[in-house]
Amino acid sequence: MSEVFIKKLQSQESGYSGDKPDQRGKYILIPKGALSLFPVLSKEILNDTKIIKSTFLNSRSIGLNLVYHNAKYFPEIKKRGHNEVRIYRNTFLDKDLKLDRNVIFVAVKLDNGEYAFDSILPGDSEYGLFEKLSSECKEKGLLDSSEITETSRIDLLFKIKRDSEVLNSDDIIKSTNKIFTKTEKEYKRARVQQPAMVGDKAAIFSSLIKSQNDFAKYLRLIYDNKCAIRGTSLITDNHAGLDAAHIQADTHGGPLLPSNGLLLSSDLHKCFDQGYLGLSNDNKVVIRSDVPKTSELYKYEGVVIKPIEGYEMCAPFHSYNEFHRMEHKI
């Protein structure tokens, strides 16, 4: 049986608060009945996450975070007892599939373990059919593709797999690398402001910061041209050798806000992006447990990140810190 997941996206999943858009992060909630289509996540690891590779009908391939919010099984965590699995949406997914509330999301799993996604928009000639299928999927968890005979769209998703099978393994690797390289370049050129997390006081800067260059300028200002961790610069009053680092990556919906950034020495920036270190919710440097204890990185463990006086609202916001830790299992 070839299983299909079909879901009509709700307002909360698409970042709405009432009718006001872009008020929170965007995701796709996976109901319990549909979990068997996706990789298994552990109850024993707080916020266990896996990267799933997905392909669209336009042949773009991207990676997405599948996250199990399982605080229910960690009573020592002073949070609501979450017990749900989400796919976190990013700019590429939303742009290519035009995702928003009331859009119908379709997912199938291919034999190679990857996924193929599609969307049906309100006004599409088949929207009524897929709205009905979405209701059936809500009841059953997953649908059998062989029983969906009123449309060919599901078959087209599975055809992505059949087309790729004519390529040898080297061709597939080259094709995939080409897609990711092109995607990365396109995104860097198009990098724009994205919605702030709910509660982020630095959201007031959203209308002022329109580009990566603006983002970097603010970080240089609030950290006084010094590395936020080392507290030093190579040249007095000069940002040479310092990078504007994102906490929650922009490819995962992180905004261009000072509260989602750090001014870091290039070497620490690379370590941060690769997940060797992160920030606790109270902005102390934490080191990932698999980093050897003899490493120099540990000299920065416990360092508190603080912007200069007057810019306290621009300190790293806990939601971005948590996303970064979750992504890298820190």
PDB file of C-alpha atoms in Angstrom, residues 35-330:
ATOM      1  CA  LEU A  35       3.130   9.353  12.389  1.00  0.00           C
ATOM      2  CA  SER A  36       3.915   5.997  10.750  1.00  0.00           C
ATOM      3  CA  LEU A  37       4.688   7.818   7.480  1.00  0.00           C
ATOM      4  CA  PHE A  38       7.574   9.713   9.088  1.00  0.00           C
ATOM      5  CA  PRO A  39      10.859   8.779  10.830  1.00  0.00           C
ATOM      6  CA  VAL A  40      10.520   7.496  14.391  1.00  0.00           C
ATOM      7  CA  LEU A  41      11.427  10.042  17.079  1.00  0.00           C
ATOM      8  CA  SER A  42      12.380   9.074  20.630  1.00  0.00           C
ATOM      9  CA  LYS A  43      10.397   9.810  23.790  1.00  0.00           C
ATOM     10  CA  GLU A  44      13.658   9.620  25.731  1.00  0.00           C
ATOM     11  CA  ILE A  45      15.319  12.598  23.988  1.00  0.00           C
ATOM     12  CA  LEU A  46      13.889  16.032  24.771  1.00  0.00           C
ATOM     13  CA  ASN A  47      12.642  17.620  21.540  1.00  0.00           C
ATOM     14  CA  ASP A  48      14.141  14.843  19.427  1.00  0.00           C
ATOM     15  CA  THR A  49      14.548  15.964  15.816  1.00  0.00           C
ATOM     16  CA  LYS A  50      15.448  14.537  12.433  1.00  0.00           C
ATOM     17  CA  ILE A  51      16.036  16.100   9.047  1.00  0.00           C
ATOM     18  CA  ILE A  52      13.773  14.831   6.283  1.00  0.00           C
ATOM     19  CA  LYS A  53      14.597  15.408   2.625  1.00  0.00           C
ATOM     20  CA  SER A  54      11.712  16.445   0.425  1.00  0.00           C
ATOM     21  CA  THR A  55      11.205  17.076  -3.274  1.00  0.00           C
ATOM     22  CA  PHE A  56       8.604  19.134  -5.105  1.00  0.00           C
ATOM     23  CA  LEU A  57       7.152  18.734  -8.578  1.00  0.00           C
ATOM     24  CA  ASN A  58       9.486  21.527  -9.763  1.00  0.00           C
ATOM     25  CA  SER A  59      12.395  19.211  -8.767  1.00  0.00           C
ATOM     26  CA  ARG A  60      13.677  21.427  -5.946  1.00  0.00           C
ATOM     27  CA  SER A  61      14.999  19.391  -2.997  1.00  0.00           C
ATOM     28  CA  ILE A  62      15.208  20.773   0.542  1.00  0.00           C
ATOM     29  CA  GLY A  63      15.774  19.563   4.084  1.00  0.00           C
ATOM     30  CA  LEU A  64      13.156  20.136   6.777  1.00  0.00           C
ATOM     31  CA  ASN A  65      13.160  19.695  10.551  1.00  0.00           C
ATOM     32  CA  LEU A  66      10.805  17.056  11.941  1.00  0.00           C
ATOM     33  CA  VAL A  67      10.572  17.727  15.694  1.00  0.00           C
ATOM     34  CA  TYR A  68       8.945  15.808  18.537  1.00  0.00           C
ATOM     35  CA  HIS A  69       7.890  18.279  21.233  1.00  0.00           C
ATOM     36  CA  ASN A  70       7.734  15.782  24.092  1.00  0.00           C
ATOM     37  CA  ALA A  71       8.001  17.825  27.296  1.00  0.00           C
ATOM     38  CA  LYS A  72       5.179  15.650  28.646  1.00  0.00           C
ATOM     39  CA  TYR A  73       7.792  12.969  29.322  1.00  0.00           C
ATOM     40  CA  PHE A  74      10.165  15.392  31.087  1.00  0.00           C
ATOM     41  CA  PRO A  75       8.288  16.623  34.179  1.00  0.00           C
ATOM     42  CA  GLU A  76      11.353  18.542  35.356  1.00  0.00           C
ATOM     43  CA  ILE A  77      10.895  20.918  32.390  1.00  0.00           C
ATOM     44  CA  LYS A  78       8.793  23.839  33.564  1.00  0.00           C
ATOM     45  CA  LYS A  79       6.712  24.102  30.415  1.00  0.00           C
ATOM     46  CA  ARG A  80       3.398  22.903  29.128  1.00  0.00           C
ATOM     47  CA  GLY A  81       3.307  19.135  28.698  1.00  0.00           C
ATOM     48  CA  HIS A  82       3.719  19.089  24.921  1.00  0.00           C
ATOM     49  CA  ASN A  83       3.338  15.778  23.117  1.00  0.00           C
ATOM     50  CA  GLU A  84       3.190  16.497  19.381  1.00  0.00           C
ATOM     51  CA  VAL A  85       5.236  16.139  16.204  1.00  0.00           C
ATOM     52  CA  ARG A  86       5.709  19.017  13.776  1.00  0.00           C
ATOM     53  CA  ILE A  87       7.385  19.660  10.445  1.00  0.00           C
ATOM     54  CA  TYR A  88       8.815  23.166  10.662  1.00  0.00           C
ATOM     55  CA  ARG A  89       8.199  25.158   7.517  1.00  0.00           C
ATOM     56  CA  ASN A  90      10.867  27.342   5.939  1.00  0.00           C
ATOM     57  CA  THR A  91      10.971  29.992   3.230  1.00  0.00           C
ATOM     58  CA  PHE A  92      11.540  27.512   0.404  1.00  0.00           C
ATOM     59  CA  LEU A  93       8.642  25.269   1.401  1.00  0.00           C
ATOM     60  CA  ASP A  94       6.187  28.140   1.809  1.00  0.00           C
ATOM     61  CA  LYS A  95       7.283  29.857  -1.407  1.00  0.00           C
ATOM     62  CA  ASP A  96       7.268  26.791  -3.667  1.00  0.00           C
ATOM     63  CA  LEU A  97       3.999  25.355  -2.331  1.00  0.00           C
ATOM     64  CA  LYS A  98       2.378  28.733  -1.528  1.00  0.00           C
ATOM     65  CA  LEU A  99       1.482  27.438   1.921  1.00  0.00           C
ATOM     66  CA  ASP A 100      -0.944  29.412   4.062  1.00  0.00           C
ATOM     67  CA  ARG A 101      -4.014  28.673   6.133  1.00  0.00           C
ATOM     68  CA  ASN A 102      -6.663  26.678   4.248  1.00  0.00           C
ATOM     69  CA  VAL A 103      -4.084  25.450   1.720  1.00  0.00           C
ATOM     70  CA  ILE A 104      -4.140  21.638   1.511  1.00  0.00           C
ATOM     71  CA  PHE A 105      -0.772  19.953   2.045  1.00  0.00           C
ATOM     72  CA  VAL A 106      -0.055  16.539   0.492  1.00  0.00           C
ATOM     73  CA  ALA A 107       2.867  14.247   1.371  1.00  0.00           C
ATOM     74  CA  VAL A 108       3.937  10.812   0.160  1.00  0.00           C
ATOM     75  CA  LYS A 109       6.966   8.752   1.143  1.00  0.00           C
ATOM     76  CA  LEU A 110       9.159   7.376  -1.623  1.00  0.00           C
ATOM     77  CA  ASP A 111      10.946   4.027  -1.597  1.00  0.00           C
ATOM     78  CA  ASN A 112      14.324   5.731  -1.066  1.00  0.00           C
ATOM     79  CA  GLY A 113      13.117   7.187   2.257  1.00  0.00           C
ATOM     80  CA  GLU A 114      12.643  10.711   0.912  1.00  0.00           C
ATOM     81  CA  TYR A 115       9.342  12.574   0.590  1.00  0.00           C
ATOM     82  CA  ALA A 116       7.415  14.261  -2.201  1.00  0.00           C
ATOM     83  CA  PHE A 117       5.173  17.210  -1.344  1.00  0.00           C
ATOM     84  CA  ASP A 118       2.414  19.076  -3.156  1.00  0.00           C
ATOM     85  CA  SER A 119      -0.269  21.642  -2.306  1.00  0.00           C
ATOM     86  CA  ILE A 120      -3.780  22.453  -3.468  1.00  0.00           C
ATOM     87  CA  LEU A 121      -4.810  26.080  -3.169  1.00  0.00           C
ATOM     88  CA  PRO A 122      -8.297  27.494  -2.560  1.00  0.00           C
ATOM     89  CA  GLY A 123      -9.775  28.148  -5.982  1.00  0.00           C
ATOM     90  CA  ASP A 124      -8.004  25.167  -7.554  1.00  0.00           C
ATOM     91  CA  SER A 125     -10.415  23.031  -9.614  1.00  0.00           C
ATOM     92  CA  GLU A 126      -9.630  20.015  -7.371  1.00  0.00           C
ATOM     93  CA  TYR A 127      -9.769  21.880  -4.070  1.00  0.00           C
ATOM     94  CA  GLY A 128     -13.199  20.517  -3.124  1.00  0.00           C
ATOM     95  CA  LEU A 129     -12.041  16.946  -3.752  1.00  0.00           C
ATOM     96  CA  PHE A 130      -8.880  17.340  -1.666  1.00  0.00           C
ATOM     97  CA  GLU A 131     -10.808  19.096   1.108  1.00  0.00           C
ATOM     98  CA  LYS A 132     -12.970  15.969   1.298  1.00  0.00           C
ATOM     99  CA  LEU A 133      -9.854  13.738   1.247  1.00  0.00           C
ATOM    100  CA  SER A 134      -8.330  15.867   4.022  1.00  0.00           C
ATOM    101  CA  SER A 135     -11.385  15.182   6.203  1.00  0.00           C
ATOM    102  CA  GLU A 136     -11.088  11.454   5.507  1.00  0.00           C
ATOM    103  CA  CYS A 137      -7.376  11.543   6.334  1.00  0.00           C
ATOM    104  CA  LYS A 138      -8.149  13.311   9.622  1.00  0.00           C
ATOM    105  CA  GLU A 139     -10.314  10.363  10.588  1.00  0.00           C
ATOM    106  CA  LYS A 140      -8.102   7.550   9.277  1.00  0.00           C
ATOM    107  CA  GLY A 141      -4.625   9.053   9.763  1.00  0.00           C
ATOM    108  CA  LEU A 142      -3.395   8.093   6.272  1.00  0.00           C
ATOM    109  CA  LEU A 143      -5.088   7.213   2.994  1.00  0.00           C
ATOM    110  CA  ASP A 144      -4.320   4.438   0.520  1.00  0.00           C
ATOM    111  CA  SER A 145      -3.282   6.065  -2.778  1.00  0.00           C
ATOM    112  CA  SER A 146      -4.756   3.184  -4.788  1.00  0.00           C
ATOM    113  CA  GLU A 147      -8.202   4.175  -3.547  1.00  0.00           C
ATOM    114  CA  ILE A 148      -7.848   7.792  -4.731  1.00  0.00           C
ATOM    115  CA  THR A 149      -9.011   7.450  -8.311  1.00  0.00           C
ATOM    116  CA  GLU A 150     -10.615  10.864  -8.905  1.00  0.00           C
ATOM    117  CA  THR A 151      -7.289  12.675  -9.494  1.00  0.00           C
ATOM    118  CA  SER A 152      -3.860  12.057 -11.010  1.00  0.00           C
ATOM    119  CA  ARG A 153      -1.998  14.437  -8.678  1.00  0.00           C
ATOM    120  CA  ILE A 154      -1.023  11.692  -6.248  1.00  0.00           C
ATOM    121  CA  ASP A 155       0.411   9.583  -9.090  1.00  0.00           C
ATOM    122  CA  LEU A 156       2.499  12.568 -10.199  1.00  0.00           C
ATOM    123  CA  LEU A 157       4.134  12.707  -6.762  1.00  0.00           C
ATOM    124  CA  PHE A 158       5.130   9.066  -6.917  1.00  0.00           C
ATOM    125  CA  LYS A 159       6.391   9.630 -10.488  1.00  0.00           C
ATOM    126  CA  ILE A 160       9.184  11.811  -9.056  1.00  0.00           C
ATOM    127  CA  LYS A 161      10.683   8.554  -7.762  1.00  0.00           C
ATOM    128  CA  ARG A 162      10.316   6.700 -11.054  1.00  0.00           C
ATOM    129  CA  ASP A 163      11.995   9.512 -12.989  1.00  0.00           C
ATOM    130  CA  SER A 164      14.967   9.515 -10.622  1.00  0.00           C
ATOM    131  CA  GLU A 165      15.478   5.771 -10.992  1.00  0.00           C
ATOM    132  CA  VAL A 166      16.841   6.197 -14.538  1.00  0.00           C
ATOM    133  CA  LEU A 167      19.831   8.048 -13.066  1.00  0.00           C
ATOM    134  CA  ASN A 168      22.816   6.220 -11.644  1.00  0.00           C
ATOM    135  CA  SER A 169      23.957   7.052  -8.104  1.00  0.00           C
ATOM    136  CA  ASP A 170      26.656   9.518  -9.252  1.00  0.00           C
ATOM    137  CA  ASP A 171      24.123  11.410 -11.368  1.00  0.00           C
ATOM    138  CA  ILE A 172      21.722  11.620  -8.426  1.00  0.00           C
ATOM    139  CA  ILE A 173      24.433  13.021  -6.140  1.00  0.00           C
ATOM    140  CA  LYS A 174      25.511  15.575  -8.749  1.00  0.00           C
ATOM    141  CA  SER A 175      21.899  16.573  -9.401  1.00  0.00           C
ATOM    142  CA  THR A 176      21.146  16.950  -5.688  1.00  0.00           C
ATOM    143  CA  ASN A 177      24.283  19.000  -5.046  1.00  0.00           C
ATOM    144  CA  LYS A 178      23.397  21.249  -7.959  1.00  0.00           C
ATOM    145  CA  ILE A 179      19.906  21.805  -6.590  1.00  0.00           C
ATOM    146  CA  PHE A 180      21.151  22.665  -3.074  1.00  0.00           C
ATOM    147  CA  THR A 181      23.908  24.973  -4.391  1.00  0.00           C
ATOM    148  CA  LYS A 182      21.469  26.827  -6.636  1.00  0.00           C
ATOM    149  CA  THR A 183      18.942  27.064  -3.825  1.00  0.00           C
ATOM    150  CA  GLU A 184      21.490  28.473  -1.387  1.00  0.00           C
ATOM    151  CA  LYS A 185      22.642  31.139  -3.854  1.00  0.00           C
ATOM    152  CA  GLU A 186      19.075  32.124  -4.696  1.00  0.00           C
ATOM    153  CA  TYR A 187      18.200  32.430  -1.023  1.00  0.00           C
ATOM    154  CA  LYS A 188      21.226  34.549  -0.152  1.00  0.00           C
ATOM    155  CA  ARG A 189      20.258  37.006  -2.875  1.00  0.00           C
ATOM    156  CA  ALA A 190      16.648  37.074  -1.706  1.00  0.00           C
ATOM    157  CA  ARG A 191      17.216  37.129   2.081  1.00  0.00           C
ATOM    158  CA  VAL A 192      14.504  39.286   3.642  1.00  0.00           C
ATOM    159  CA  GLN A 193      12.937  39.981   7.022  1.00  0.00           C
ATOM    160  CA  GLN A 194      10.843  37.131   8.460  1.00  0.00           C
ATOM    161  CA  PRO A 195       8.300  37.142  11.317  1.00  0.00           C
ATOM    162  CA  ALA A 196       9.564  37.399  14.897  1.00  0.00           C
ATOM    163  CA  MET A 197       8.696  34.815  17.531  1.00  0.00           C
ATOM    164  CA  VAL A 198       5.817  35.745  19.813  1.00  0.00           C
ATOM    165  CA  GLY A 199       7.087  37.725  22.807  1.00  0.00           C
ATOM    166  CA  ASP A 200      10.284  38.956  21.149  1.00  0.00           C
ATOM    167  CA  LYS A 201      10.570  42.610  22.233  1.00  0.00           C
ATOM    168  CA  ALA A 202      13.093  43.270  19.463  1.00  0.00           C
ATOM    169  CA  ALA A 203      10.298  42.734  16.923  1.00  0.00           C
ATOM    170  CA  ILE A 204       9.933  46.518  16.906  1.00  0.00           C
ATOM    171  CA  PHE A 205      13.070  46.586  14.727  1.00  0.00           C
ATOM    172  CA  SER A 206      11.388  44.500  12.003  1.00  0.00           C
ATOM    173  CA  SER A 207      10.493  47.512   9.884  1.00  0.00           C
ATOM    174  CA  LEU A 208      14.019  48.940  10.178  1.00  0.00           C
ATOM    175  CA  ILE A 209      16.017  45.838   9.274  1.00  0.00           C
ATOM    176  CA  LYS A 210      15.409  44.826   5.671  1.00  0.00           C
ATOM    177  CA  SER A 211      18.582  42.963   4.735  1.00  0.00           C
ATOM    178  CA  GLN A 212      21.534  40.931   6.007  1.00  0.00           C
ATOM    179  CA  ASN A 213      23.620  44.102   5.838  1.00  0.00           C
ATOM    180  CA  ASP A 214      21.177  45.952   8.151  1.00  0.00           C
ATOM    181  CA  PHE A 215      21.205  42.943  10.496  1.00  0.00           C
ATOM    182  CA  ALA A 216      25.017  43.008  10.692  1.00  0.00           C
ATOM    183  CA  LYS A 217      25.090  46.760  11.372  1.00  0.00           C
ATOM    184  CA  TYR A 218      22.755  46.392  14.361  1.00  0.00           C
ATOM    185  CA  LEU A 219      24.800  43.540  15.818  1.00  0.00           C
ATOM    186  CA  ARG A 220      28.007  45.580  15.510  1.00  0.00           C
ATOM    187  CA  LEU A 221      26.265  48.430  17.319  1.00  0.00           C
ATOM    188  CA  ILE A 222      24.790  46.455  20.217  1.00  0.00           C
ATOM    189  CA  TYR A 223      27.987  44.451  20.828  1.00  0.00           C
ATOM    190  CA  ASP A 224      30.259  47.493  20.428  1.00  0.00           C
ATOM    191  CA  ASN A 225      32.283  45.895  17.600  1.00  0.00           C
ATOM    192  CA  LYS A 226      33.375  43.079  19.947  1.00  0.00           C
ATOM    193  CA  CYS A 227      32.808  39.330  19.850  1.00  0.00           C
ATOM    194  CA  ALA A 228      29.716  38.623  21.971  1.00  0.00           C
ATOM    195  CA  ILE A 229      31.454  35.631  23.601  1.00  0.00           C
ATOM    196  CA  ARG A 230      35.094  36.718  23.874  1.00  0.00           C
ATOM    197  CA  GLY A 231      34.298  40.372  24.518  1.00  0.00           C
ATOM    198  CA  THR A 232      37.258  41.434  22.387  1.00  0.00           C
ATOM    199  CA  SER A 233      38.102  42.537  18.853  1.00  0.00           C
ATOM    200  CA  LEU A 234      41.310  42.231  16.840  1.00  0.00           C
ATOM    201  CA  ILE A 235      41.290  45.956  16.099  1.00  0.00           C
ATOM    202  CA  THR A 236      39.921  48.512  18.556  1.00  0.00           C
ATOM    203  CA  ASP A 237      36.572  49.943  17.471  1.00  0.00           C
ATOM    204  CA  ASN A 238      36.622  47.814  14.307  1.00  0.00           C
ATOM    205  CA  HIS A 239      34.581  44.744  13.384  1.00  0.00           C
ATOM    206  CA  ALA A 240      37.276  43.134  11.214  1.00  0.00           C
ATOM    207  CA  GLY A 241      37.245  39.363  11.799  1.00  0.00           C
ATOM    208  CA  LEU A 242      33.742  39.415  13.314  1.00  0.00           C
ATOM    209  CA  ASP A 243      30.668  37.862  11.690  1.00  0.00           C
ATOM    210  CA  ALA A 244      26.937  38.479  12.060  1.00  0.00           C
ATOM    211  CA  ALA A 245      25.691  35.019  13.089  1.00  0.00           C
ATOM    212  CA  HIS A 246      22.074  33.855  13.143  1.00  0.00           C
ATOM    213  CA  ILE A 247      20.827  31.851  16.130  1.00  0.00           C
ATOM    214  CA  GLN A 248      17.768  30.353  14.416  1.00  0.00           C
ATOM    215  CA  ALA A 249      18.909  30.065  10.811  1.00  0.00           C
ATOM    216  CA  ASP A 250      17.074  32.206   8.280  1.00  0.00           C
ATOM    217  CA  THR A 251      16.480  29.075   6.197  1.00  0.00           C
ATOM    218  CA  HIS A 252      14.424  27.787   9.147  1.00  0.00           C
ATOM    219  CA  GLY A 253      12.381  30.972   9.463  1.00  0.00           C
ATOM    220  CA  GLY A 254      14.714  32.913  11.764  1.00  0.00           C
ATOM    221  CA  PRO A 255      14.180  36.683  11.464  1.00  0.00           C
ATOM    222  CA  LEU A 256      16.788  39.357  10.762  1.00  0.00           C
ATOM    223  CA  LEU A 257      16.555  40.753  14.280  1.00  0.00           C
ATOM    224  CA  PRO A 258      19.363  41.488  16.775  1.00  0.00           C
ATOM    225  CA  SER A 259      17.611  39.165  19.253  1.00  0.00           C
ATOM    226  CA  ASN A 260      18.222  36.339  16.769  1.00  0.00           C
ATOM    227  CA  GLY A 261      21.868  37.174  16.237  1.00  0.00           C
ATOM    228  CA  LEU A 262      25.345  37.267  17.712  1.00  0.00           C
ATOM    229  CA  LEU A 263      28.459  39.133  16.661  1.00  0.00           C
ATOM    230  CA  LEU A 264      31.083  36.375  16.735  1.00  0.00           C
ATOM    231  CA  SER A 265      34.709  35.803  15.835  1.00  0.00           C
ATOM    232  CA  SER A 266      34.851  33.786  12.629  1.00  0.00           C
ATOM    233  CA  ASP A 267      36.054  30.609  14.376  1.00  0.00           C
ATOM    234  CA  LEU A 268      33.331  30.760  17.033  1.00  0.00           C
ATOM    235  CA  HIS A 269      30.771  31.505  14.331  1.00  0.00           C
ATOM    236  CA  LYS A 270      31.678  28.262  12.556  1.00  0.00           C
ATOM    237  CA  CYS A 271      31.497  26.299  15.804  1.00  0.00           C
ATOM    238  CA  PHE A 272      28.120  27.862  16.612  1.00  0.00           C
ATOM    239  CA  ASP A 273      26.660  27.115  13.171  1.00  0.00           C
ATOM    240  CA  GLN A 274      27.878  23.519  13.391  1.00  0.00           C
ATOM    241  CA  GLY A 275      26.222  23.121  16.784  1.00  0.00           C
ATOM    242  CA  TYR A 276      29.300  22.611  18.974  1.00  0.00           C
ATOM    243  CA  LEU A 277      28.011  25.352  21.269  1.00  0.00           C
ATOM    244  CA  GLY A 278      24.727  27.140  21.857  1.00  0.00           C
ATOM    245  CA  LEU A 279      22.941  29.366  24.350  1.00  0.00           C
ATOM    246  CA  SER A 280      20.732  28.444  27.288  1.00  0.00           C
ATOM    247  CA  ASN A 281      17.422  30.244  27.664  1.00  0.00           C
ATOM    248  CA  ASP A 282      19.109  32.667  30.074  1.00  0.00           C
ATOM    249  CA  ASN A 283      21.841  33.365  27.482  1.00  0.00           C
ATOM    250  CA  LYS A 284      24.729  31.388  28.959  1.00  0.00           C
ATOM    251  CA  VAL A 285      27.085  29.568  26.593  1.00  0.00           C
ATOM    252  CA  VAL A 286      26.560  25.794  26.660  1.00  0.00           C
ATOM    253  CA  ILE A 287      28.823  23.223  25.002  1.00  0.00           C
ATOM    254  CA  ARG A 288      27.494  20.112  23.265  1.00  0.00           C
ATOM    255  CA  SER A 289      28.230  16.997  25.304  1.00  0.00           C
ATOM    256  CA  ASP A 290      30.233  15.220  22.594  1.00  0.00           C
ATOM    257  CA  VAL A 291      32.880  17.970  22.462  1.00  0.00           C
ATOM    258  CA  PRO A 292      36.066  16.556  24.080  1.00  0.00           C
ATOM    259  CA  LYS A 293      36.604  17.950  27.580  1.00  0.00           C
ATOM    260  CA  THR A 294      40.163  18.955  26.660  1.00  0.00           C
ATOM    261  CA  SER A 295      38.854  21.374  24.009  1.00  0.00           C
ATOM    262  CA  GLU A 296      39.570  25.089  24.298  1.00  0.00           C
ATOM    263  CA  LEU A 297      35.890  25.722  23.617  1.00  0.00           C
ATOM    264  CA  TYR A 298      35.123  24.904  27.261  1.00  0.00           C
ATOM    265  CA  LYS A 299      36.852  28.100  28.418  1.00  0.00           C
ATOM    266  CA  TYR A 300      33.728  29.929  27.190  1.00  0.00           C
ATOM    267  CA  GLU A 301      31.210  27.648  28.918  1.00  0.00           C
ATOM    268  CA  GLY A 302      28.888  29.697  31.132  1.00  0.00           C
ATOM    269  CA  VAL A 303      29.783  33.052  29.563  1.00  0.00           C
ATOM    270  CA  VAL A 304      26.691  35.296  29.664  1.00  0.00           C
ATOM    271  CA  ILE A 305      25.796  37.126  26.463  1.00  0.00           C
ATOM    272  CA  LYS A 306      24.934  40.787  27.119  1.00  0.00           C
ATOM    273  CA  PRO A 307      24.469  43.639  24.633  1.00  0.00           C
ATOM    274  CA  ILE A 308      25.725  47.076  25.656  1.00  0.00           C
ATOM    275  CA  GLU A 309      23.681  49.211  28.027  1.00  0.00           C
ATOM    276  CA  GLY A 310      20.498  50.529  26.462  1.00  0.00           C
ATOM    277  CA  TYR A 311      20.032  47.564  24.152  1.00  0.00           C
ATOM    278  CA  GLU A 312      18.967  44.961  26.696  1.00  0.00           C
ATOM    279  CA  MET A 313      15.821  44.173  24.671  1.00  0.00           C
ATOM    280  CA  CYS A 314      18.111  42.982  21.862  1.00  0.00           C
ATOM    281  CA  ALA A 315      19.656  40.181  23.935  1.00  0.00           C
ATOM    282  CA  PRO A 316      19.203  36.722  22.384  1.00  0.00           C
ATOM    283  CA  PHE A 317      15.552  35.711  22.705  1.00  0.00           C
ATOM    284  CA  HIS A 318      14.982  32.349  24.382  1.00  0.00           C
ATOM    285  CA  SER A 319      12.814  30.901  21.581  1.00  0.00           C
ATOM    286  CA  TYR A 320      15.640  31.258  19.050  1.00  0.00           C
ATOM    287  CA  ASN A 321      18.152  29.788  21.523  1.00  0.00           C
ATOM    288  CA  GLU A 322      15.865  26.828  22.107  1.00  0.00           C
ATOM    289  CA  PHE A 323      15.385  26.228  18.382  1.00  0.00           C
ATOM    290  CA  HIS A 324      19.154  26.251  17.832  1.00  0.00           C
ATOM    291  CA  ARG A 325      19.764  23.797  20.708  1.00  0.00           C
ATOM    292  CA  MET A 326      16.978  21.540  19.484  1.00  0.00           C
ATOM    293  CA  GLU A 327      18.299  21.538  15.915  1.00  0.00           C
ATOM    294  CA  HIS A 328      21.828  20.565  17.012  1.00  0.00           C
ATOM    295  CA  LYS A 329      20.845  18.401  20.019  1.00  0.00           C
ATOM    296  CA  ILE A 330      22.806  20.521  22.473  1.00  0.00           C
TER     297      ILE A 330
END
